[in-house]
């Protein structure tokens, strides 16, 4: 969408300045952290090349991440360019002056003219759709007002709820596994290996859900509701029963090792256990929920999803041509209601159809669906407080910094393991590892895996918090008037004349159109919501209708203007120019003088009244033969 400059601005300021400051600080810290390992490369290269390459890679990764965070933060602090064509229309805009804009936002609009017409006529809001999936229905039953949030916020709440339920199901699955293993249903070897294997699989599965939920929370053309079903819960419970049994019987069939030997081997070598990472994942989930839930609850608490409209229906008998009604309504009445002289958004163009019949009779009908330019509104009832927006922003930056710290520790742990392997194999040239070196290597691998999965959990938490805070900061609310007009009726024509006396020097002949008009007008104040972004497409995201409220005063004003126009119309053509009026007066005086001389010269001396009556009698009784 092009930037349409106008001296009259819409009053929309940059909503991301506070968020941008926090992100810029995070980027600066990461940039400074990336310089430190790069300065250590030269010295480490002399002693151990493994550490040197690790420092180099880690430094470049931190510099790249820091540059990205700093760039995004500074970009959010730049000037926010808002033209006169924002926000996005509700449906395709058929206004002739806005066709370029309408083409560019065609893929972004959420509704069409038929849906808007149905909402006005049916007093309903198609934005609020039924939740999909078992988990979604469960969450909407606990929080009924969740249904009345915009789609990005509904998806945010559903993703959080699904993660929480999945985590609880994971704990239940561990309890089931513990019961299956402890009772010996999975075999003796499964008592040693089932819990580590299953904990690892559950950790990978939950991290995948964690990253998937973080990626699903965004506001880039997010027009569809996510389906959140109970499939993940059933899979977890099924895995908790099947995996230990499969692992147990598989070990009994494949591994030709006694239970005592397997126990001794596991006691000797450190086997990775996912319990610590599951605790870390649970803590990060609690942090994310604590950062996002207060804002969501505030946003849900004050919603009032009204679907009310103001309606006017009547039958009018007026001496006016039907086209003049439509012209006055579109070019004067609705044009007077433009916001800061911005053209109205026409979703169903007025195209009056006149069906003329014989003898000057006919019928007409026309429809119009129009919205005035949305103006920025502040609804204090469900406005998220600034501190509730700051909370996920601050927690998100903390999680990002901790995640990169864990990444650094993971890289150093890998470097320790590689260095140990290098020394044990004579610079990777070959050689047999001693038992103590194998034990040390197992310990190092286990430690590296803990750091790796902890880094993944904190990284996903930071991404989720940042995306959620961006939604909170970017929500802008607008108000506008939408009107639907449907007019039907009939008309007939008749002629009448004035100034028909033989002594009148001026005459006015008129064609009078008598119309029977049946208008149906529906208007409503539309409350809509849009989620802004940073960049060239800052306000080109879908706009959601959140409520329709009555505007009886505005409707009364429109009806009053239309009736005033009808009452002030002139049906008889007259002279309004002073020069023409003076000329007609001179001609009238000449005619009077002529009649005076003609009357004195007449011997019968008939009166003026008798002369007029005689002339009228002759005119009415003239036949074509007489005139010829």
Coordinates of C-alpha atoms in Angstrom, one line a residue:
X1 CA 0.0 0.0 0.0
X2 CA 1.5 3.3 -1.0
X3 CA 2.2 6.1 1.5
X4 CA -0.5 8.7 0.8
X5 CA 0.7 11.9 2.4
X6 CA -1.8 14.5 3.6
X7 CA -1.5 17.5 5.8
X8 CA -4.4 16.2 8.0
X9 CA -3.0 13.2 9.7
X10 CA -5.0 10.4 11.3
X11 CA -3.3 10.8 14.7
X12 CA -1.8 7.3 14.7
X13 CA 1.6 7.2 16.4
X14 CA 4.3 4.6 16.5
X15 CA 3.0 1.9 19.0
X16 CA 6.3 0.0 19.2
X17 CA 8.7 2.6 20.6
X18 CA 8.8 1.0 24.1
X19 CA 9.3 -2.5 22.7
X20 CA 12.0 -1.2 20.3
X21 CA 14.0 0.2 23.2
X22 CA 14.1 -3.1 25.0
X23 CA 15.1 -5.0 21.8
X24 CA 17.8 -2.5 21.0
X25 CA 19.3 -2.9 24.4
X26 CA 19.2 -6.7 24.0
X27 CA 20.9 -6.4 20.6
X28 CA 23.6 -4.1 22.0
X29 CA 24.4 -6.6 24.8
X30 CA 24.6 -9.5 22.3
X31 CA 26.9 -7.4 20.1
X32 CA 29.2 -6.7 23.0
X33 CA 29.2 -10.3 24.0
X34 CA 30.1 -11.4 20.5
X35 CA 33.3 -9.3 20.5
X36 CA 34.7 -11.1 23.6
X37 CA 35.1 -14.6 22.1
X38 CA 36.5 -13.1 18.9
X39 CA 39.3 -11.4 20.9
X40 CA 40.2 -14.8 22.4
X41 CA 40.7 -16.5 19.1
X42 CA 44.3 -15.5 18.5
X43 CA 45.5 -16.7 21.9
X44 CA 43.5 -19.9 21.8
X45 CA 44.8 -20.8 18.3
X46 CA 48.3 -21.2 19.7
X47 CA 47.3 -23.6 22.5
X48 CA 44.2 -25.5 21.2
X49 CA 42.7 -25.0 17.7
X50 CA 39.4 -26.6 18.8
X51 CA 38.7 -23.7 21.3
X52 CA 39.9 -21.2 18.7
X53 CA 37.4 -22.3 16.1
X54 CA 34.7 -22.5 18.8
X55 CA 35.4 -18.9 19.9
X56 CA 35.3 -17.8 16.3
X57 CA 32.0 -19.5 15.5
X58 CA 30.4 -18.4 18.7
X59 CA 31.5 -14.8 18.2
X60 CA 30.1 -14.6 14.7
X61 CA 26.8 -16.2 15.9
X62 CA 26.5 -13.6 18.8
X63 CA 27.4 -10.8 16.4
X64 CA 24.7 -11.9 13.9
X65 CA 22.1 -12.3 16.6
X66 CA 23.0 -9.0 18.2
X67 CA 22.9 -7.2 14.8
X68 CA 19.5 -8.6 14.1
X69 CA 18.0 -7.7 17.5
X70 CA 19.6 -4.2 17.4
X71 CA 18.3 -3.7 13.8
X72 CA 14.8 -4.7 14.7
X73 CA 14.8 -2.5 17.9
X74 CA 16.1 0.5 16.0
X75 CA 13.7 0.0 13.2
X76 CA 10.8 0.1 15.7
X77 CA 12.1 3.4 16.9
X78 CA 12.1 5.0 13.5
X79 CA 9.4 7.3 12.2
X80 CA 6.1 5.5 11.7
X81 CA 4.8 6.3 8.2
X82 CA 1.0 6.4 8.2
X83 CA -0.8 7.5 5.0
X84 CA -4.4 8.6 4.5
X85 CA -5.5 5.2 3.1
X86 CA -5.0 3.1 6.3
X87 CA -6.3 1.0 7.9
X88 CA -7.3 -1.9 5.7
X89 CA -10.8 -1.9 4.4
X90 CA -13.3 -4.5 5.6
X91 CA -14.1 -5.6 2.1
X92 CA -13.1 -4.7 -1.5
X93 CA -13.3 -0.9 -1.8
X94 CA -15.2 0.1 -4.9
X95 CA -14.6 3.8 -4.5
X96 CA -13.3 5.1 -7.9
X97 CA -10.6 7.3 -6.3
X98 CA -9.2 4.4 -4.3
X99 CA -8.8 1.7 -6.9
X100 CA -5.0 1.5 -6.6
X101 CA -5.3 0.9 -2.8
X102 CA -8.1 -1.5 -3.2
X103 CA -6.0 -3.7 -5.6
X104 CA -3.1 -3.8 -3.2
X105 CA -5.1 -4.8 -0.2
X106 CA -7.4 -7.3 -2.0
X107 CA -5.6 -10.3 -0.4
X108 CA -5.8 -8.8 3.0
X109 CA -9.5 -8.0 3.4
X110 CA -11.3 -10.4 5.7
X111 CA -14.9 -9.9 4.5
X112 CA -16.9 -9.3 1.4
X113 CA -19.9 -7.1 0.7
X114 CA -22.3 -10.0 1.1
X115 CA -21.0 -10.8 4.6
X116 CA -21.2 -7.2 5.7
X117 CA -24.7 -7.0 4.3
X118 CA -25.7 -10.2 6.2
X119 CA -24.2 -8.8 9.4
X120 CA -26.2 -5.6 9.2
X121 CA -29.5 -7.3 8.2
X122 CA -29.1 -10.3 10.5
X123 CA -27.7 -8.4 13.6
X124 CA -24.8 -10.9 13.8
X125 CA -21.0 -10.9 13.7
X126 CA -19.3 -13.5 11.6
X127 CA -15.9 -12.7 13.1
X128 CA -16.8 -14.8 16.2
X129 CA -16.7 -18.4 14.9
X130 CA -17.0 -21.7 16.8
X131 CA -13.8 -23.1 18.2
X132 CA -12.3 -26.1 16.5
X133 CA -11.0 -29.1 18.4
X134 CA -11.4 -30.6 21.9
X135 CA -8.8 -28.5 23.6
X136 CA -10.1 -25.3 22.0
X137 CA -13.7 -26.0 23.2
X138 CA -12.4 -26.8 26.7
X139 CA -10.6 -23.5 26.9
X140 CA -13.6 -21.5 25.5
X141 CA -15.7 -23.2 28.2
X142 CA -13.5 -22.0 31.0
X143 CA -13.0 -18.5 29.4
X144 CA -16.3 -17.7 27.6
X145 CA -15.1 -14.2 26.6
X146 CA -12.2 -15.8 24.7
X147 CA -14.6 -16.3 21.8
X148 CA -14.9 -12.5 21.4
X149 CA -11.2 -11.8 20.9
X150 CA -9.6 -11.1 17.5
X151 CA -8.1 -14.2 15.8
X152 CA -4.4 -13.5 16.7
X153 CA -5.2 -13.2 20.4
X154 CA -7.5 -16.3 20.3
X155 CA -4.7 -18.3 18.7
X156 CA -2.3 -17.0 21.3
X157 CA -4.6 -18.2 24.1
X158 CA -5.3 -21.5 22.5
X159 CA -1.6 -22.3 21.9
X160 CA -0.8 -21.5 25.5
X161 CA -3.6 -23.7 26.7
X162 CA -2.6 -26.5 24.4
X163 CA 1.0 -26.4 25.7
X164 CA -0.1 -26.4 29.3
X165 CA -2.5 -29.4 28.7
X166 CA 0.2 -31.2 26.8
X167 CA 2.7 -30.7 29.7
X168 CA 0.2 -32.0 32.2
X169 CA -0.5 -35.0 30.0
X170 CA 3.3 -35.6 29.9
X171 CA 3.5 -35.7 33.7
X172 CA 0.5 -38.2 33.7
X173 CA 2.3 -40.3 31.1
X174 CA 5.4 -40.5 33.2
X175 CA 3.2 -41.7 36.1
X176 CA 1.7 -44.3 33.8
X177 CA 5.2 -45.4 32.7
X178 CA 6.4 -45.6 36.2
X179 CA 3.5 -47.9 37.1
X180 CA 4.0 -50.1 34.0
X181 CA 7.7 -50.4 34.6
X182 CA 7.5 -50.9 38.4
X183 CA 5.0 -53.7 38.1
X184 CA 7.3 -55.6 35.7
X185 CA 4.9 -55.5 32.7
X186 CA 7.6 -54.2 30.4
X187 CA 10.3 -56.7 31.5
X188 CA 13.3 -56.5 33.7
X189 CA 15.6 -54.6 31.3
X190 CA 12.9 -52.0 30.7
X191 CA 13.1 -51.1 34.4
X192 CA 16.5 -49.8 33.6
X193 CA 16.1 -48.2 30.2
X194 CA 12.4 -47.3 29.7
X195 CA 12.4 -44.2 31.8
X196 CA 15.5 -42.6 30.2
X197 CA 14.3 -43.4 26.7
X198 CA 10.8 -42.2 27.2
X199 CA 11.9 -39.1 29.0
X200 CA 14.1 -38.2 26.0
X201 CA 11.3 -38.8 23.5
X202 CA 8.9 -36.8 25.5
X203 CA 11.4 -33.9 25.8
X204 CA 11.9 -33.9 22.0
X205 CA 8.1 -34.0 21.4
X206 CA 7.4 -31.2 23.9
X207 CA 10.2 -29.0 22.4
X208 CA 8.7 -29.5 19.0
X209 CA 5.3 -28.4 20.2
X210 CA 7.0 -25.5 22.0
X211 CA 8.7 -24.2 18.9
X212 CA 5.6 -24.8 16.8
X213 CA 3.5 -22.7 19.2
X214 CA 6.1 -19.9 19.2
X215 CA 6.0 -19.8 15.4
X216 CA 2.2 -19.9 15.2
X217 CA 1.9 -16.7 17.3
X218 CA 2.2 -13.8 14.9
X219 CA 0.0 -11.1 13.2
X220 CA 1.1 -11.4 9.6
X221 CA -2.2 -11.9 7.8
X222 CA -3.3 -14.2 10.6
X223 CA -6.9 -14.6 9.4
X224 CA -7.6 -18.2 10.3
X225 CA -8.2 -19.8 13.7
X226 CA -6.0 -22.7 14.7
X227 CA -7.5 -26.0 15.3
X228 CA -6.4 -27.3 18.8
X229 CA -7.6 -30.9 19.3
X230 CA -6.9 -33.6 21.9
X231 CA -4.7 -35.6 19.5
X232 CA -1.4 -34.7 21.3
X233 CA -2.8 -35.7 24.7
X234 CA -4.0 -39.1 23.4
X235 CA -0.6 -39.6 21.7
X236 CA 1.3 -39.0 24.9
X237 CA -0.8 -41.4 26.9
X238 CA -0.6 -44.0 24.2
X239 CA 3.2 -43.6 24.0
X240 CA 3.5 -43.9 27.8
X241 CA 1.9 -47.4 27.6
X242 CA 3.3 -48.7 24.4
X243 CA 6.9 -47.4 24.5
X244 CA 8.0 -49.1 27.7
X245 CA 6.5 -52.4 26.6
X246 CA 8.1 -52.2 23.1
X247 CA 11.4 -51.1 24.6
X248 CA 11.3 -53.9 27.2
X249 CA 10.5 -56.7 24.8
X250 CA 12.9 -55.3 22.2
X251 CA 15.7 -55.3 24.6
X252 CA 14.9 -58.8 25.7
X253 CA 15.0 -59.9 22.1
X254 CA 17.9 -58.0 20.7
X255 CA 20.3 -57.2 23.6
X256 CA 22.1 -60.4 24.7
X257 CA 23.1 -58.9 28.1
X258 CA 22.0 -59.9 31.5
X259 CA 20.1 -57.5 33.7
X260 CA 22.9 -57.3 36.2
X261 CA 25.5 -56.5 33.5
X262 CA 23.2 -53.8 32.1
X263 CA 22.7 -52.3 35.5
X264 CA 26.5 -52.3 36.1
X265 CA 27.0 -50.6 32.7
X266 CA 24.5 -47.9 33.4
X267 CA 26.0 -47.3 36.8
X268 CA 29.4 -47.0 35.3
X269 CA 28.6 -44.7 32.4
X270 CA 26.5 -41.6 32.7
X271 CA 23.3 -41.9 30.7
X272 CA 21.5 -38.7 29.7
X273 CA 18.4 -38.0 31.7
X274 CA 15.8 -35.6 30.6
X275 CA 14.3 -34.9 34.0
X276 CA 16.3 -31.7 34.5
X277 CA 15.4 -30.4 31.0
X278 CA 11.7 -31.2 31.7
X279 CA 11.9 -29.1 34.8
X280 CA 13.5 -26.3 32.9
X281 CA 10.8 -26.6 30.2
X282 CA 8.1 -26.4 33.0
X283 CA 9.7 -23.3 34.5
X284 CA 9.9 -21.6 31.1
X285 CA 6.3 -22.5 30.4
X286 CA 5.3 -21.0 33.8
X287 CA 7.3 -17.8 32.9
X288 CA 5.6 -17.5 29.6
X289 CA 2.1 -18.0 31.0
X290 CA 2.8 -15.5 33.8
X291 CA 3.9 -13.0 31.3
X292 CA 1.1 -13.3 28.8
X293 CA -2.0 -14.4 30.8
X294 CA -2.5 -11.0 32.7
X295 CA -2.8 -9.1 29.4
X296 CA -5.2 -11.7 27.9
X297 CA -7.4 -11.7 31.0
X298 CA -7.6 -7.9 30.9
X299 CA -8.4 -8.0 27.2
X300 CA -11.2 -10.6 27.7
X301 CA -12.7 -9.0 30.8
X302 CA -14.1 -5.9 29.2
X303 CA -15.4 -7.2 25.9
X304 CA -19.0 -6.3 25.0
X305 CA -19.8 -8.1 21.7
X306 CA -22.9 -6.1 20.7
X307 CA -24.6 -6.6 17.4
X308 CA -27.1 -3.7 17.4
X309 CA -28.0 -1.4 14.5
X310 CA -30.3 1.6 14.0
X311 CA -33.0 1.2 11.4
X312 CA -35.4 3.5 9.5
X313 CA -38.2 2.3 7.3
X314 CA -40.9 4.6 5.8
X315 CA -43.0 5.4 2.8
X316 CA -42.7 8.9 1.3
X317 CA -44.7 10.7 -1.3
X318 CA -42.6 13.4 -2.8
X319 CA -42.5 15.5 -6.0
X320 CA -38.9 14.6 -6.9
X321 CA -37.1 12.5 -9.5
X322 CA -35.7 9.3 -8.0
X323 CA -32.2 10.0 -9.3
X324 CA -32.0 13.2 -7.4
X325 CA -32.5 11.4 -4.1
X326 CA -29.6 9.1 -4.8
X327 CA -27.4 11.9 -6.0
X328 CA -28.1 14.0 -2.9
X329 CA -27.6 11.1 -0.6
X330 CA -24.2 10.1 -2.0
X331 CA -22.7 13.5 -2.9
X332 CA -24.0 15.6 0.0
X333 CA -25.4 13.6 3.0
X334 CA -22.7 10.9 3.1
X335 CA -19.9 13.2 1.9
X336 CA -20.6 15.5 4.9
X337 CA -19.7 12.6 7.2
X338 CA -16.2 12.0 5.9
X339 CA -13.5 11.9 8.5
X340 CA -10.9 14.5 7.8
X341 CA -12.2 14.7 4.2
X342 CA -11.0 11.2 3.4
X343 CA -13.3 9.5 0.8
X344 CA -15.8 7.0 2.2
X345 CA -15.2 3.3 1.5
X346 CA -17.9 1.9 -0.8
X347 CA -18.4 -1.8 -0.5
X348 CA -21.6 -1.9 -2.6
X349 CA -21.8 0.8 -5.2
X350 CA -25.0 2.8 -5.7
X351 CA -26.3 2.0 -9.1
X352 CA -29.9 3.1 -9.3
X353 CA -32.0 1.2 -11.8
X354 CA -34.9 3.2 -13.4
X355 CA -37.4 1.0 -15.3
X356 CA -39.5 3.5 -17.4
X357 CA -42.9 2.5 -18.7
X358 CA -45.4 4.2 -21.0
X359 CA -47.1 7.5 -20.2
X360 CA -44.3 8.7 -18.0
X361 CA -44.6 6.0 -15.4
X362 CA -42.0 3.6 -14.0
X363 CA -40.3 2.0 -11.0
X364 CA -36.8 2.3 -9.5
X365 CA -34.6 0.6 -7.0
X366 CA -31.0 0.9 -5.7
X367 CA -28.6 -0.4 -3.0
X368 CA -25.6 1.2 -1.2
X369 CA -23.2 -0.2 1.4
X370 CA -20.7 2.3 2.6
X371 CA -18.3 2.9 5.5
X372 CA -16.8 6.1 6.6
X373 CA -13.0 6.5 7.2
X374 CA -12.2 4.7 10.5
X375 CA -10.9 6.9 13.3
X376 CA -8.6 5.8 16.1
X377 CA -10.5 5.0 19.3
X378 CA -9.5 4.2 22.8
X379 CA -11.8 1.7 24.6
X380 CA -10.7 1.9 28.2
X381 CA -12.9 -1.0 29.3
X382 CA -10.7 -3.7 27.7
X383 CA -7.5 -1.8 27.1
X384 CA -4.4 -3.7 28.1
X385 CA -2.4 -1.7 30.7
X386 CA 1.1 -0.5 29.8
X387 CA 2.6 -2.6 32.6
X388 CA 0.9 -5.7 31.3
X389 CA 2.5 -5.0 27.9
X390 CA 5.9 -4.4 29.5
X391 CA 5.9 -7.7 31.4
X392 CA 6.1 -10.0 28.4
X393 CA 8.5 -7.6 26.6
X394 CA 10.9 -7.6 29.5
X395 CA 10.6 -11.3 30.2
X396 CA 11.2 -12.0 26.5
X397 CA 14.4 -10.1 26.4
X398 CA 15.6 -11.9 29.6
X399 CA 14.9 -15.3 28.0
X400 CA 16.7 -14.3 24.8
X401 CA 19.8 -13.3 26.8
X402 CA 19.7 -16.4 28.9
X403 CA 19.2 -18.6 25.8
X404 CA 22.4 -17.2 24.2
X405 CA 24.3 -17.6 27.4
X406 CA 23.2 -21.3 27.4
X407 CA 24.3 -21.5 23.7
X408 CA 27.7 -20.2 24.7
X409 CA 28.0 -22.8 27.5
X410 CA 26.9 -25.5 25.1
X411 CA 29.5 -24.5 22.5
X412 CA 32.2 -24.5 25.2
X413 CA 31.0 -27.9 26.4
X414 CA 31.2 -29.3 22.9
X415 CA 34.6 -27.8 22.6
X416 CA 35.7 -29.6 25.8
X417 CA 34.4 -32.9 24.5
X418 CA 36.2 -32.4 21.1
X419 CA 39.4 -31.4 22.9
X420 CA 39.2 -34.5 25.1
X421 CA 38.6 -36.7 22.1
X422 CA 41.5 -35.0 20.2
X423 CA 43.9 -35.6 23.0
X424 CA 42.8 -39.2 23.5
X425 CA 43.1 -40.0 19.8
X426 CA 46.4 -38.1 19.2
X427 CA 44.9 -35.3 17.2
X428 CA 42.2 -37.6 15.7
X429 CA 44.8 -39.8 14.1
X430 CA 43.6 -42.9 15.8
X431 CA 44.1 -44.8 19.0
X432 CA 42.1 -46.6 21.6
X433 CA 40.2 -44.7 24.3
X434 CA 40.8 -45.8 27.9
X435 CA 37.9 -46.6 30.2
X436 CA 38.3 -43.4 32.1
X437 CA 38.3 -41.4 28.9
X438 CA 35.1 -43.0 27.7
X439 CA 33.5 -42.3 31.0
X440 CA 34.6 -38.7 30.8
X441 CA 33.4 -38.4 27.3
X442 CA 29.9 -39.8 28.3
X443 CA 29.7 -37.3 31.1
X444 CA 30.6 -34.5 28.6
X445 CA 28.0 -35.6 26.1
X446 CA 25.3 -35.8 28.8
X447 CA 26.3 -32.3 30.0
X448 CA 26.2 -30.9 26.5
X449 CA 22.8 -32.4 25.8
X450 CA 21.4 -30.8 29.0
X451 CA 22.7 -27.4 27.9
X452 CA 21.5 -27.9 24.3
X453 CA 17.9 -28.7 25.3
X454 CA 17.9 -25.9 27.9
X455 CA 19.0 -23.5 25.2
X456 CA 16.2 -24.7 22.9
X457 CA 13.6 -24.3 25.7
X458 CA 14.7 -20.7 26.6
X459 CA 15.0 -19.8 22.9
X460 CA 11.4 -20.9 22.2
X461 CA 10.2 -19.1 25.3
X462 CA 11.9 -15.8 24.2
X463 CA 10.4 -16.1 20.8
X464 CA 6.9 -16.7 22.2
X465 CA 7.1 -13.8 24.6
X466 CA 8.4 -11.5 21.9
X467 CA 5.6 -12.4 19.5
X468 CA 3.0 -12.1 22.2
X469 CA 4.3 -8.7 23.3
X470 CA 4.3 -7.5 19.7
X471 CA 0.6 -8.5 19.5
X472 CA -0.2 -6.5 22.7
X473 CA 1.7 -3.4 21.5
X474 CA 0.4 -3.6 18.0
X475 CA -3.4 -3.8 18.5
X476 CA -5.1 -0.6 17.4
X477 CA -8.8 0.0 17.7
X478 CA -11.0 2.0 15.3
X479 CA -14.5 3.3 15.0
X480 CA -16.5 4.0 11.9
X481 CA -20.0 4.4 10.6
X482 CA -21.4 1.8 8.2
X483 CA -24.7 2.4 6.4
X484 CA -26.8 0.1 4.2
X485 CA -29.4 1.7 2.1
X486 CA -32.1 0.0 0.0
X487 CA -34.6 2.2 -1.8
X488 CA -37.5 1.0 -4.0
X489 CA -40.6 2.8 -5.4
X490 CA -42.6 4.1 -8.3
X491 CA -42.9 7.4 -10.2
X492 CA -45.1 9.1 -12.7
X493 CA -44.8 12.3 -14.7
X494 CA -47.4 15.1 -15.2
X495 CA -47.2 18.6 -16.8
X496 CA -48.5 21.9 -15.5
X497 CA -48.0 25.5 -16.6
X498 CA -48.2 28.9 -15.0
X499 CA -48.7 32.4 -16.5
X500 CA -51.1 31.2 -19.2
X501 CA -53.2 34.4 -19.4
X502 CA -53.1 36.1 -22.9
X503 CA -51.9 39.2 -21.1
X504 CA -49.0 37.4 -19.3
X505 CA -45.6 38.2 -20.9
X506 CA -43.8 35.3 -19.1
X507 CA -44.8 31.7 -18.9
X508 CA -43.4 28.6 -17.0
X509 CA -44.1 25.1 -18.2
X510 CA -42.9 22.2 -15.9
X511 CA -42.8 18.5 -15.8
X512 CA -43.6 17.3 -12.3
X513 CA -42.3 13.8 -11.2
X514 CA -44.3 12.4 -8.4
X515 CA -42.5 9.5 -6.6
X516 CA -43.6 7.0 -4.0
X517 CA -40.4 6.2 -2.1
X518 CA -39.9 3.3 0.3
X519 CA -36.4 3.6 1.9
X520 CA -34.8 1.1 4.2
X521 CA -31.8 2.5 6.0
X522 CA -29.6 0.6 8.5
X523 CA -26.7 2.2 10.2
X524 CA -24.3 1.1 12.9
X525 CA -21.1 2.2 14.6
X526 CA -18.5 -0.4 13.7
X527 CA -15.8 -1.2 16.3
X528 CA -12.9 -2.8 14.6
X529 CA -9.4 -4.0 15.6
X530 CA -6.2 -4.3 13.6
X531 CA -2.7 -5.6 14.6
X532 CA -0.1 -3.3 13.3
X533 CA 3.5 -4.3 12.4
X534 CA 6.8 -2.5 11.8
X535 CA 7.9 -1.7 8.3
X536 CA 6.4 -0.7 5.0
X537 CA 3.2 -2.8 5.6
X538 CA 2.6 -1.4 9.1
X539 CA -1.2 -1.2 8.9
X540 CA -1.9 -3.5 6.0
X541 CA -3.1 -6.5 8.2
X542 CA -6.7 -7.7 8.3
X543 CA -9.2 -5.6 10.3
X544 CA -11.6 -7.5 12.5
X545 CA -15.1 -6.3 13.4
X546 CA -15.4 -6.5 17.2
X547 CA -18.9 -5.0 17.6
X548 CA -21.8 -3.2 16.1
X549 CA -23.6 -0.5 18.2
X550 CA -26.6 1.7 17.6
X551 CA -26.1 5.3 16.4
X552 CA -29.7 6.7 16.5
X553 CA -28.5 10.3 16.6
X554 CA -26.5 9.9 13.4
X555 CA -29.5 8.1 11.7
X556 CA -31.8 10.9 12.8
X557 CA -29.4 13.5 11.4
X558 CA -29.3 11.7 8.1
X559 CA -33.1 11.5 7.8
X560 CA -33.4 15.1 8.7
X561 CA -31.0 16.2 6.0
X562 CA -32.8 14.1 3.4
X563 CA -36.2 15.5 4.4
X564 CA -34.9 19.1 4.4
X565 CA -33.6 18.6 0.9
X566 CA -37.0 17.3 -0.2
X567 CA -38.9 20.2 1.4
X568 CA -36.7 22.9 -0.1
X569 CA -37.0 21.7 -3.7
X570 CA -38.7 23.9 -6.3
X571 CA -41.1 22.3 -8.7
X572 CA -41.9 25.5 -10.7
X573 CA -39.2 27.1 -12.7
X574 CA -38.9 30.8 -11.9
X575 CA -36.6 33.8 -12.5
X576 CA -34.0 34.2 -9.8
X577 CA -31.6 36.5 -11.7
X578 CA -32.1 40.2 -10.9
X579 CA -31.3 41.3 -14.5
X580 CA -33.8 38.8 -16.0
X581 CA -36.4 39.9 -13.4
X582 CA -35.9 43.6 -14.4
X583 CA -36.2 42.7 -18.1
X584 CA -39.5 40.9 -17.4
X585 CA -40.7 43.9 -15.5
X586 CA -40.0 46.2 -18.5
X587 CA -41.8 43.8 -20.9
X588 CA -44.8 43.7 -18.5
X589 CA -45.0 47.5 -18.4
X590 CA -44.9 47.7 -22.2
X591 CA -47.7 45.1 -22.4
X592 CA -49.8 47.2 -19.9
X593 CA -49.3 50.3 -22.0
X594 CA -50.3 48.4 -25.2
X595 CA -53.4 47.0 -23.5
X596 CA -54.4 50.5 -22.3
X597 CA -54.2 52.1 -25.8
X598 CA -56.1 49.1 -27.3
X599 CA -58.9 49.4 -24.7
X600 CA -59.4 53.2 -25.3
X601 CA -59.6 52.6 -29.1
X602 CA -62.2 49.9 -28.8
X603 CA -65.8 51.2 -29.3
X604 CA -67.4 48.4 -27.4
X605 CA -65.2 49.2 -24.4
X606 CA -65.3 45.7 -23.0
X607 CA -63.5 45.2 -19.7
X608 CA -60.2 43.5 -19.3
X609 CA -61.8 40.7 -17.4
X610 CA -64.2 40.0 -20.2
X611 CA -61.4 40.1 -22.7
X612 CA -59.5 37.5 -20.7
X613 CA -62.5 35.2 -20.4
X614 CA -63.2 35.5 -24.1
X615 CA -59.7 34.6 -24.9
X616 CA -59.7 31.6 -22.6
X617 CA -63.0 30.4 -24.2
X618 CA -61.6 30.6 -27.6
X619 CA -58.3 28.9 -26.7
X620 CA -60.2 26.0 -25.1
X621 CA -62.5 25.6 -28.0
X622 CA -60.0 25.9 -30.8
X623 CA -60.0 23.0 -33.3
X624 CA -57.2 22.0 -35.6
X625 CA -59.4 23.2 -38.6
X626 CA -59.9 26.7 -36.9
X627 CA -56.2 27.0 -36.2
X628 CA -55.4 26.2 -39.8

